[in-house]
Coordinates of C-alpha atoms in Angstrom, one line a residue:
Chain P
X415 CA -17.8 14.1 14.7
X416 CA -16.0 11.8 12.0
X417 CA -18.8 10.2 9.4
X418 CA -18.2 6.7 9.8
X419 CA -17.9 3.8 6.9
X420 CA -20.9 1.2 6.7
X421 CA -20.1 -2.4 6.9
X422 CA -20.2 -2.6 3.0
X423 CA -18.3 -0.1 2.4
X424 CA -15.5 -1.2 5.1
X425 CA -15.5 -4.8 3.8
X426 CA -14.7 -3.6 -0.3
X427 CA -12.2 -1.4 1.6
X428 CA -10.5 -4.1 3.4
X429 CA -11.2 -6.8 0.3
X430 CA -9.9 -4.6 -2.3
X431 CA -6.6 -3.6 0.1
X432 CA -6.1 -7.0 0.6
X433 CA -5.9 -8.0 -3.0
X434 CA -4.5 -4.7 -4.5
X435 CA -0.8 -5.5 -5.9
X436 CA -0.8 -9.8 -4.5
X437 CA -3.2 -11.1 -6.6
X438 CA -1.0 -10.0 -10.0
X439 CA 2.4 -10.8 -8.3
X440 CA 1.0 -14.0 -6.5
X441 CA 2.2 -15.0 -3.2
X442 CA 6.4 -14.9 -3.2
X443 CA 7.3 -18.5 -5.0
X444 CA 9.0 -19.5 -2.0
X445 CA 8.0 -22.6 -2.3
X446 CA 6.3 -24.7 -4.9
X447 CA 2.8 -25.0 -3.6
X448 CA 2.8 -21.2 -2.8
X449 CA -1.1 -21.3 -3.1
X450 CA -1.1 -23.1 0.0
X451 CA 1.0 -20.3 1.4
X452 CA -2.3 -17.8 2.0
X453 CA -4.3 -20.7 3.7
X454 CA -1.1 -21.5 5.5
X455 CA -0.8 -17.7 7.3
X456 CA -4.6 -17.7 8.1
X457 CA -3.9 -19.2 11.8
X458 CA -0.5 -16.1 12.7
X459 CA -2.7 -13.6 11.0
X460 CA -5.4 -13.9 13.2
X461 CA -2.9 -13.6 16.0
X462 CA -1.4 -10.5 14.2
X463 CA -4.9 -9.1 13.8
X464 CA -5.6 -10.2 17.2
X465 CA -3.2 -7.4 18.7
X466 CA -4.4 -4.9 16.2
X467 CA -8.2 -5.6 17.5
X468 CA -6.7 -5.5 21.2
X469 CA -5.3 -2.5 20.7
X470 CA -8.2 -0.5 19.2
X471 CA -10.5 -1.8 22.0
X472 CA -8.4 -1.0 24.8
X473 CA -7.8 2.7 22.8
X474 CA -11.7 3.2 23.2
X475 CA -11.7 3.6 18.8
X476 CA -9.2 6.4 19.3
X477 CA -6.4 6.7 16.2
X478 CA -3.3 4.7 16.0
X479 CA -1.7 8.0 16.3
X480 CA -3.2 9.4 19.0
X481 CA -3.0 5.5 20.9
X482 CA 1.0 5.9 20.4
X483 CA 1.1 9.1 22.2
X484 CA -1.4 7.8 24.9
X485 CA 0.9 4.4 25.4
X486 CA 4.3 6.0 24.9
X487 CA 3.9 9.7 26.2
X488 CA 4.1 13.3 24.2
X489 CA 7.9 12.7 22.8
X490 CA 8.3 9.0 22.1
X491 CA 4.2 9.1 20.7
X492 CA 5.0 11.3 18.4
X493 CA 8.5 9.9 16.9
X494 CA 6.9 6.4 16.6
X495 CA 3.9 8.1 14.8
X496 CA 6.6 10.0 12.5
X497 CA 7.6 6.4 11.9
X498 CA 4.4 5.3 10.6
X499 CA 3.4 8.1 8.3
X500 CA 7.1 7.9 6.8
X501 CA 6.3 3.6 6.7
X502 CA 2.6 4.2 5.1
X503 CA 4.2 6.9 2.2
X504 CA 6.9 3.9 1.6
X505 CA 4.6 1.2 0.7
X506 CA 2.6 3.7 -1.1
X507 CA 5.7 4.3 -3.2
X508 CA 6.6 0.3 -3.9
X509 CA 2.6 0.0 -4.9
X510 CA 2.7 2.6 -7.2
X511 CA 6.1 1.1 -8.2
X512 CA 4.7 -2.3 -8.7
X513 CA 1.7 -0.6 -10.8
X514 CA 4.5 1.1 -13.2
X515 CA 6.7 -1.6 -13.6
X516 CA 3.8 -4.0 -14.6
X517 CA 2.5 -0.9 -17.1
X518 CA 6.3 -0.2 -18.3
X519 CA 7.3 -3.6 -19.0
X520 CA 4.3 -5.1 -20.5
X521 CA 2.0 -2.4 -21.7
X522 CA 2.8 1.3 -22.5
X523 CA 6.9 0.5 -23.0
X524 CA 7.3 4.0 -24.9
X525 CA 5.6 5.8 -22.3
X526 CA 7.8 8.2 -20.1
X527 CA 7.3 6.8 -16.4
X528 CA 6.8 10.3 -15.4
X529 CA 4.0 10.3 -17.1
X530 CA 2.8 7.5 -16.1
X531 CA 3.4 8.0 -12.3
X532 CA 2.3 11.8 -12.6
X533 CA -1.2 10.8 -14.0
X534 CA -1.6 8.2 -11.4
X535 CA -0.5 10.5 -9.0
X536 CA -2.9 12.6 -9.5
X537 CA -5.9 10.6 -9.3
X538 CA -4.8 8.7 -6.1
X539 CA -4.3 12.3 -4.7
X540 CA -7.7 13.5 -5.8
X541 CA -9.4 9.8 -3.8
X542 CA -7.8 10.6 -0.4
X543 CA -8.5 14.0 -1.0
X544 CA -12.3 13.1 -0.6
X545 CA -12.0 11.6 2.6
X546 CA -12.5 8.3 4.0
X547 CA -16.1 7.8 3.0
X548 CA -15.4 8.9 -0.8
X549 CA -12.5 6.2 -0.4
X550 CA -15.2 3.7 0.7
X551 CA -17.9 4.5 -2.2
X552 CA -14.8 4.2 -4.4
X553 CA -13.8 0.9 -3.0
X554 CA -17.2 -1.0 -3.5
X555 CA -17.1 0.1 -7.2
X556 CA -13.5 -0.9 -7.7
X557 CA -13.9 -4.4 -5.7
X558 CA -16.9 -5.4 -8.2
X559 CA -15.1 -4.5 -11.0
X560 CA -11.8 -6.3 -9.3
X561 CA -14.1 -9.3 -9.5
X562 CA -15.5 -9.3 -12.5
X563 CA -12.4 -9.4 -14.0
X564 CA -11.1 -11.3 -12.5
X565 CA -13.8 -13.8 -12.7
X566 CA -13.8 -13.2 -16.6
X567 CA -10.3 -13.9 -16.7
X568 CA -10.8 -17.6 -14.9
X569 CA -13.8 -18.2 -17.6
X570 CA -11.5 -17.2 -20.8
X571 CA -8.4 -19.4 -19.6
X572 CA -11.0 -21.9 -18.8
X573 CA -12.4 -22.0 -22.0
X574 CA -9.3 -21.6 -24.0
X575 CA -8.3 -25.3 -22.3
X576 CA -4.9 -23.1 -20.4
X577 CA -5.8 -24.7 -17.4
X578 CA -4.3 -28.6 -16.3
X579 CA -4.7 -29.0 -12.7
X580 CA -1.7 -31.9 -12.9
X581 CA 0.4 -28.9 -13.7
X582 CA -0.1 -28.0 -9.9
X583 CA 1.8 -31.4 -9.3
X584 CA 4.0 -32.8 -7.3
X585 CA 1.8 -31.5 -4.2
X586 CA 3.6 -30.4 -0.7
X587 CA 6.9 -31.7 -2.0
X588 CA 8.4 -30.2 0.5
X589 CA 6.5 -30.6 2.9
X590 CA 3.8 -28.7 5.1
X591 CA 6.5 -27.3 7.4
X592 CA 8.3 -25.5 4.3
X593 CA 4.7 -23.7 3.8
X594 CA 4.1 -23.0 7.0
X595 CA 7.9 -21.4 7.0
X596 CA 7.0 -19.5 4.2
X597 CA 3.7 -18.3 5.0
X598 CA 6.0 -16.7 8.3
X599 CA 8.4 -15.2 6.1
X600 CA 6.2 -13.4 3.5
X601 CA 2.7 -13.7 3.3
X602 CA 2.0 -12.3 7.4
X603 CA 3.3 -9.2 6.5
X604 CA 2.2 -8.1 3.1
X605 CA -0.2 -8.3 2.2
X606 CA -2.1 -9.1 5.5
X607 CA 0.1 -7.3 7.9
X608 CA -0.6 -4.2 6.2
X609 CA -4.5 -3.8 7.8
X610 CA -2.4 -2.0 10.5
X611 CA -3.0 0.9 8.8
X612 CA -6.9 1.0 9.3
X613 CA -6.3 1.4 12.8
X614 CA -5.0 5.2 11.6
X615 CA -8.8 5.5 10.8
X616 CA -10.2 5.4 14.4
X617 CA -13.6 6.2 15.0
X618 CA -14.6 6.1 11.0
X619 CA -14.4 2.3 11.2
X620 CA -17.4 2.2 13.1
X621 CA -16.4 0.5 16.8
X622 CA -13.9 -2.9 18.0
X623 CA -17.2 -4.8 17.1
X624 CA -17.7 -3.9 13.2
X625 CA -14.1 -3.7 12.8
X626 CA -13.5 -7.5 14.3
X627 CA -16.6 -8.8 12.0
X628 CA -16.0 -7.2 8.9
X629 CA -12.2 -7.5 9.6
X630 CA -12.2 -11.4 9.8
X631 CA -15.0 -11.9 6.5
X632 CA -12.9 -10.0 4.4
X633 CA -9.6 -11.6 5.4
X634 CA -11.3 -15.1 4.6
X635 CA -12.8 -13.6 0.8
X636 CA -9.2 -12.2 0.5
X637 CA -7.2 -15.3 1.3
X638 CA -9.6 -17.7 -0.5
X639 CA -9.6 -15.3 -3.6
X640 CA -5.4 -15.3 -3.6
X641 CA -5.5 -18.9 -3.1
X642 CA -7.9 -19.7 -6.2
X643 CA -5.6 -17.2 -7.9
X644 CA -2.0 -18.7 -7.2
X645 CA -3.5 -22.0 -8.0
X646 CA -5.0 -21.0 -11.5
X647 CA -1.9 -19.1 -12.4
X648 CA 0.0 -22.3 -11.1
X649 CA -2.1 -24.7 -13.1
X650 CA -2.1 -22.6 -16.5
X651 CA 1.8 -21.9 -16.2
X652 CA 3.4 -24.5 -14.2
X653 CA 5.6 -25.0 -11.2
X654 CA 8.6 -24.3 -13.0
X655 CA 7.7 -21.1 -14.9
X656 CA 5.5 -19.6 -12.3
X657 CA 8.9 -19.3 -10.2
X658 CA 10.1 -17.0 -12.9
X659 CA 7.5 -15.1 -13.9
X660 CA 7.5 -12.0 -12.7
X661 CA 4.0 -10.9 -13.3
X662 CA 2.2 -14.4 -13.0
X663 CA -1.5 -13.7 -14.0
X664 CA -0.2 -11.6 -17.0
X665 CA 1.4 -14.5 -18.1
X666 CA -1.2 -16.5 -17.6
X667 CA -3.8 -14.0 -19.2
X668 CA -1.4 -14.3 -21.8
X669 CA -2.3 -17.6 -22.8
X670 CA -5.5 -17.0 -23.4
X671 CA -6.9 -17.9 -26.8
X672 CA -10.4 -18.8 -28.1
X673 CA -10.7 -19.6 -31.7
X674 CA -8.1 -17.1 -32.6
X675 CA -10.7 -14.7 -32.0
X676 CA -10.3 -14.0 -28.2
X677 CA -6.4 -13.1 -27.6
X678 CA -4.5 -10.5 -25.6
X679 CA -6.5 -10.2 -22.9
X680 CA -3.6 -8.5 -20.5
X681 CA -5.8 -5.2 -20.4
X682 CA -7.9 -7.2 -18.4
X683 CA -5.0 -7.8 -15.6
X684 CA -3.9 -4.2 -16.3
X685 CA -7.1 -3.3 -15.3
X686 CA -6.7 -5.4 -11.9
X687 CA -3.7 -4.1 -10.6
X688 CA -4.6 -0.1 -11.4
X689 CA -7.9 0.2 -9.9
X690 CA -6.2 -2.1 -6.8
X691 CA -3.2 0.9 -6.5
X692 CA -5.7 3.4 -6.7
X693 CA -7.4 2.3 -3.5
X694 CA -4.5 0.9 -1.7
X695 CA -2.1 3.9 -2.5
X696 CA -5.1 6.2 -1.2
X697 CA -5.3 4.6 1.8
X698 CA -1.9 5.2 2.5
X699 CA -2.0 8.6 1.5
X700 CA -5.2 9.2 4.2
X701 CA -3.4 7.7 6.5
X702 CA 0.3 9.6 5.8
X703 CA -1.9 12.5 6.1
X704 CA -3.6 11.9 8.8
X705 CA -0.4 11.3 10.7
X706 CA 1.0 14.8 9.2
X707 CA -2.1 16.7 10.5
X708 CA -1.7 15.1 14.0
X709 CA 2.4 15.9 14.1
X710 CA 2.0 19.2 12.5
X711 CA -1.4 20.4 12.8
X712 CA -2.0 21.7 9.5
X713 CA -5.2 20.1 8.0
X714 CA -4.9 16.8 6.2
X715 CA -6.3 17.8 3.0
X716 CA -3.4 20.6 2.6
X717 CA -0.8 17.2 2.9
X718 CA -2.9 15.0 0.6
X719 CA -1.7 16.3 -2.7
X720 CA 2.2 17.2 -1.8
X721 CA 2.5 13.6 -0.3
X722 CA 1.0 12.2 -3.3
X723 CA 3.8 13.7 -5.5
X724 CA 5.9 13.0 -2.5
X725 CA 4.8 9.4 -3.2
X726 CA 5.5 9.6 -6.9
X727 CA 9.0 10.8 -6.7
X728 CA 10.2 7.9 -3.7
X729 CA 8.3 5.2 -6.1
X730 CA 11.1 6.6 -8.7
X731 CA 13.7 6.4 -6.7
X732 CA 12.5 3.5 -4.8
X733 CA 14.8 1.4 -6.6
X734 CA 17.4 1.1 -9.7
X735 CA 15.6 -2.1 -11.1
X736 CA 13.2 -4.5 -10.6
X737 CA 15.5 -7.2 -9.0
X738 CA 16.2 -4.7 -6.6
X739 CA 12.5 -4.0 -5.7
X740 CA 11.9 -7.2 -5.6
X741 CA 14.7 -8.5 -3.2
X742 CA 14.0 -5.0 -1.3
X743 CA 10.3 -6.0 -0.8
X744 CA 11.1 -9.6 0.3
X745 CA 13.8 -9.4 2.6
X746 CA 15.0 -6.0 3.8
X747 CA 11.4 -4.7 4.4
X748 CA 10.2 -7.3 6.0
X749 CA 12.8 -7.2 8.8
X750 CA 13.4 -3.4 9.0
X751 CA 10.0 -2.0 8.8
X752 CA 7.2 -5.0 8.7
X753 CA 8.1 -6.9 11.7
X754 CA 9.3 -3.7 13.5
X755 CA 5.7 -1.3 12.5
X756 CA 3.0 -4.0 12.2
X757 CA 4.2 -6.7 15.2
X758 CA 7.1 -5.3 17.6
X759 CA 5.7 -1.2 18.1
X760 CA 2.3 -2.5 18.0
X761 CA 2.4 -5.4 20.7
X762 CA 4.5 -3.1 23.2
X763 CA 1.8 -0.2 22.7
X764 CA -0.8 -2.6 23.7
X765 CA 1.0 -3.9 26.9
X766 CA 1.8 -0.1 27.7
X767 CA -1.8 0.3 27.3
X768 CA -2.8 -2.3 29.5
X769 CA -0.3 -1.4 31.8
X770 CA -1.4 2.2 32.4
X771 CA -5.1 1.4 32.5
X772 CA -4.4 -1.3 35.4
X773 CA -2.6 1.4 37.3
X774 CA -5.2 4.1 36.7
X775 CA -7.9 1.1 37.9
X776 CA -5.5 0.4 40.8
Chain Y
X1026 CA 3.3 23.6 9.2
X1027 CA 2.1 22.4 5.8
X1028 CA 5.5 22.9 3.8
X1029 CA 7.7 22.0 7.1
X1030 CA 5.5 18.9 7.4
X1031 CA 5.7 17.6 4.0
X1032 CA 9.9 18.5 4.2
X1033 CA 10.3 16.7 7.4
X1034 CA 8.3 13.5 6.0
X1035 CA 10.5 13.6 2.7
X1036 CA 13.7 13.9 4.0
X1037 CA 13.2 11.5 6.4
X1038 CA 11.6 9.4 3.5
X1039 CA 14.6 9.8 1.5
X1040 CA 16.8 8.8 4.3
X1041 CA 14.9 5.6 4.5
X1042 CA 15.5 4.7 0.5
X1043 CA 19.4 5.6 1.5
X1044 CA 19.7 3.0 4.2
X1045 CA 17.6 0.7 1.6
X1046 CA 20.4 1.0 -0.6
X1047 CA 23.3 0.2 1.8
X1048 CA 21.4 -2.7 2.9
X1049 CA 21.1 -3.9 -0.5
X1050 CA 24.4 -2.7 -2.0
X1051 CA 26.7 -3.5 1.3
X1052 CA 28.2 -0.4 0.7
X1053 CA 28.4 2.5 2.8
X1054 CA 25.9 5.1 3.8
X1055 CA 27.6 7.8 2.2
X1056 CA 28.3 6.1 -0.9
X1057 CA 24.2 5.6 -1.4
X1058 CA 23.8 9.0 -0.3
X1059 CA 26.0 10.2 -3.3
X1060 CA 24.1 7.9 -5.7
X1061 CA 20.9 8.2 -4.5
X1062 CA 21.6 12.4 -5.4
X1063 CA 24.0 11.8 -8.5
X1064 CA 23.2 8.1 -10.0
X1065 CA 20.7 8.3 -12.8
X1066 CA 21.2 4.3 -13.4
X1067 CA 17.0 3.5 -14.3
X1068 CA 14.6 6.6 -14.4
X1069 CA 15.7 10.3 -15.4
X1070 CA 15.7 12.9 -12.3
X1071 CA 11.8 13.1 -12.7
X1072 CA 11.9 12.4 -9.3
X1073 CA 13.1 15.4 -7.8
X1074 CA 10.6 17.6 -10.2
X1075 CA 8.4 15.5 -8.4
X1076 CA 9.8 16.1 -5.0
X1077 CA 9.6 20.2 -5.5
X1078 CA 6.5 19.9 -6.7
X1079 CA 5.1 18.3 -3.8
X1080 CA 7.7 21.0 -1.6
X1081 CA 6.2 24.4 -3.6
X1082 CA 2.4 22.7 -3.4
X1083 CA 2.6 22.4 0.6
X1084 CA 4.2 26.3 0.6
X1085 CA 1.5 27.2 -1.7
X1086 CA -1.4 25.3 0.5
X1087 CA 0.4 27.3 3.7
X1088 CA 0.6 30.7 1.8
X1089 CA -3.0 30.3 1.0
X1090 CA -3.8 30.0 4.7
X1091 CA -2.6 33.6 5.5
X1092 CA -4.2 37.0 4.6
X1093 CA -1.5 37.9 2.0
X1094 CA -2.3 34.3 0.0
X1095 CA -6.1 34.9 0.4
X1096 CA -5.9 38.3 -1.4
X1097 CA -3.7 36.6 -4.5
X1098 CA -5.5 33.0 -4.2
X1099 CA -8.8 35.7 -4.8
X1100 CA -6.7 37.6 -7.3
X1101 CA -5.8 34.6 -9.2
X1102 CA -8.4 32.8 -9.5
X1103 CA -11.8 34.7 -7.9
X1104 CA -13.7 34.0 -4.7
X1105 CA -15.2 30.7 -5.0
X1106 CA -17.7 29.0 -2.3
X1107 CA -16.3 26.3 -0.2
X1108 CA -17.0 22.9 -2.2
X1109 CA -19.0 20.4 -1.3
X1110 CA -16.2 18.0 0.3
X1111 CA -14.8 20.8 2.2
X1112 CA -18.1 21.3 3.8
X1113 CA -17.7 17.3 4.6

């Protein structure tokens, strides 16, 4: 039998997932008020989360993996689970990619990125590699330490007078249906979308029940902790600027100075995004790997640290520049693999489902 | 199934970051394919040490299963109990 995660646990899991590479990038500057963009995708993620809920009850708290063979049959189950391990290793690679651009271009820019991704590599390999609990005891330590710094870094750009709240100005210029638009486009499918791959967890999730509780309190910490984050990078930087910064809170962490005595705080936001890679890139590993064992029926922990390397060398090759990655992320990945893996296969494995179980009742 | 796995999820990985490319580039699939193996444009070819690291680790992880890799995994580096996360 599978240990299962406790509630705490489960919710630093989810919290930290949720926050991992957005709350450095922002939400996408789609639009000018892009802090309203999070509040703005609260309503289609619940439906989104809705259908991944749906589909772990009516799967009895069995894996996504095995639920695809169960909806699809043998053949088709397995090429759509193929799918999703080769999808979970992907955004492990453009996490791990975000992580070394941020370290490349604005901390360590004389370090080798092998170096870089080989060192992270490692240790993400070495968290999946402990299992799902480890990842969970990992997670609560990482999500305090997520929020303290994060709650340091609001106090010091506080204190050091960064912060004009008419900088946020003019508000919903155009318009709410621009937001709501925008919230569709991005913000549904990464970072929220991506909870699709807890359902590769099953049974350690502890039941429909925990998962729907936990699920929803840590989606509403998440969206209210990206909101308050867009809008204090957009109030210390601007409208104007925050559409052209790159790494928003590293600007804005920038700024911070106190008396000439407090400056350079950017370690702190370094410290942000790498602890929030570790667990989300783990995650995707356990859950790559999980898929592997079930396809190939070697243990998991024998995939673990080859798909971590794996990982390494696709968030290389992953793209020529940032531009790229960026444009990639934003528009080809959300409508060849987000909409695709986290709405289309996952809404016609539910209706299979329900179909089959009818005719079984019948 | 280890190494076969971890080739199968790579290549098909790899094929993914190819149709990426024409995407992005509007260029044909077989002109990515011959930059994504030749092009050296932003990092060095790190990437495939990488990518035969992870292939020689998942043979290494399957030779270890057999007889023949017990012997030289015992050889190498001495009987050891099973850790404590193993037991897990």
């Amino acid at each position: 039998m599978e240990s299962k995660l406790t509630g705490l646990q489960l919710y630093a899991m989810m919290l930290v997932f949720l926050l991992g590479t957005s709350i450095i990038y922002g939400t996408p500057r789609l639009v000018p008020d892009s802090w309203l963009i999070d509040i703005a995708a609260i309503v289609p993620y619940l439906l989104l989360t809705g259908i991944y809920l749906a589909l772990f009850w009516t799967g009895c708290d069995r894996n996504l993996y095995e639920l695809l063979v169960a909806a699809w049959g043998k053949h088709f189950g397995k090429l759509f689970a193929l799918g999703y391990s080769v999808y979970f290793l992907y955004i492990a690679s453009r996490n791990l990619r975000d992580m070394v651009e941020l370290i490349l271009t604005a901390l360590l820019r004389n370090t080798p990125s092998f170096v870089i991704v080989l060192a992270f590599v490692g240790i993400v390999a070495y968290a999946a590699c402990g299992g799902i609990i480890a990842l969970g005891r990992l997670s609560i330590l990482i999500a305090g330490m997520v929020l303290f710094f994060f709650v340091v870094l609001t106090c010091l750009l506080y204190f050091s007078d960064s912060i004009d709240l008419e900088r946020v100005l003019p508000f919903l210029s155009e318009g709410l249906g621009a937001v709501a638009g925008a919230s569709l486009r991005s913000s549904i499918w990464f970072p929220y979308g991506e909870v699709l791959v807890f359902l590769a967890f099953g049974s350690s999730l502890g039941g429909a029940k925990t998962l729907r509780k936990i699920g929803l309190f840590s989606l509403l910490s998440a969206t209210a902790i990206l909101s308050f984050s867009n809008l204090l990078q957009t109030s210390v930087l601007g409208i104007e600027n925050m559409k052209y910064s790159v790494f928003a809170l590293l600007d804005a962490a920038r700024l911070i100075n106190i008396e000439n005595f407090i400056t350079r705080m950017d370690a702190l936001v370094a410290f942000i995004i790498i602890f929030g890679v570790i667990v989300k890139s783990a995650i995707f590993l356990y859950a790559s790997a999980k898929g592997a064992e079930f396809l190939f029926g070697s243990d998991w922990r024998g995939f673990a640290p080859s798909l971590a390397l794996l990982i390494g060398a696709l968030s290389i090759k992953v793209s020529r520049n940032n531009a790229e990655h960026v444009s990639e992320g934003l528009v080809y990945a959300i409508y060849w693999l987000h909409i695709p893996f986290q709405l289309a296969i996952p809404l016609a494995t539910l209706l299979l489902l329900r179909l089959r179980l009818n005719h079984k009742e019948a | 199934m280890a190494a076969i796995g971890t080739l199968v999820l790579a290549s098909l990985s790899f094929a993914l970051l190819v149709l990426f490319d024409t995407l992005v580039y509007r260029q044909s699939f077989f002109v990515s394919v011959k930059r994504m193996f030749l092009d050296d444009a932003y990092f060095n070819r790190s990437a495939w040490t990488l990518l035969v690291s992870a292939l020689l680790l998942s043979c290494w992880y399957d030779l270890r299963e057999r007889p023949f890799g017990q012997r030289l995994s015992a050889r190498l580096f001495g009987r050891r109990k099973d850790t404590r996360w193993n037991r897990n």
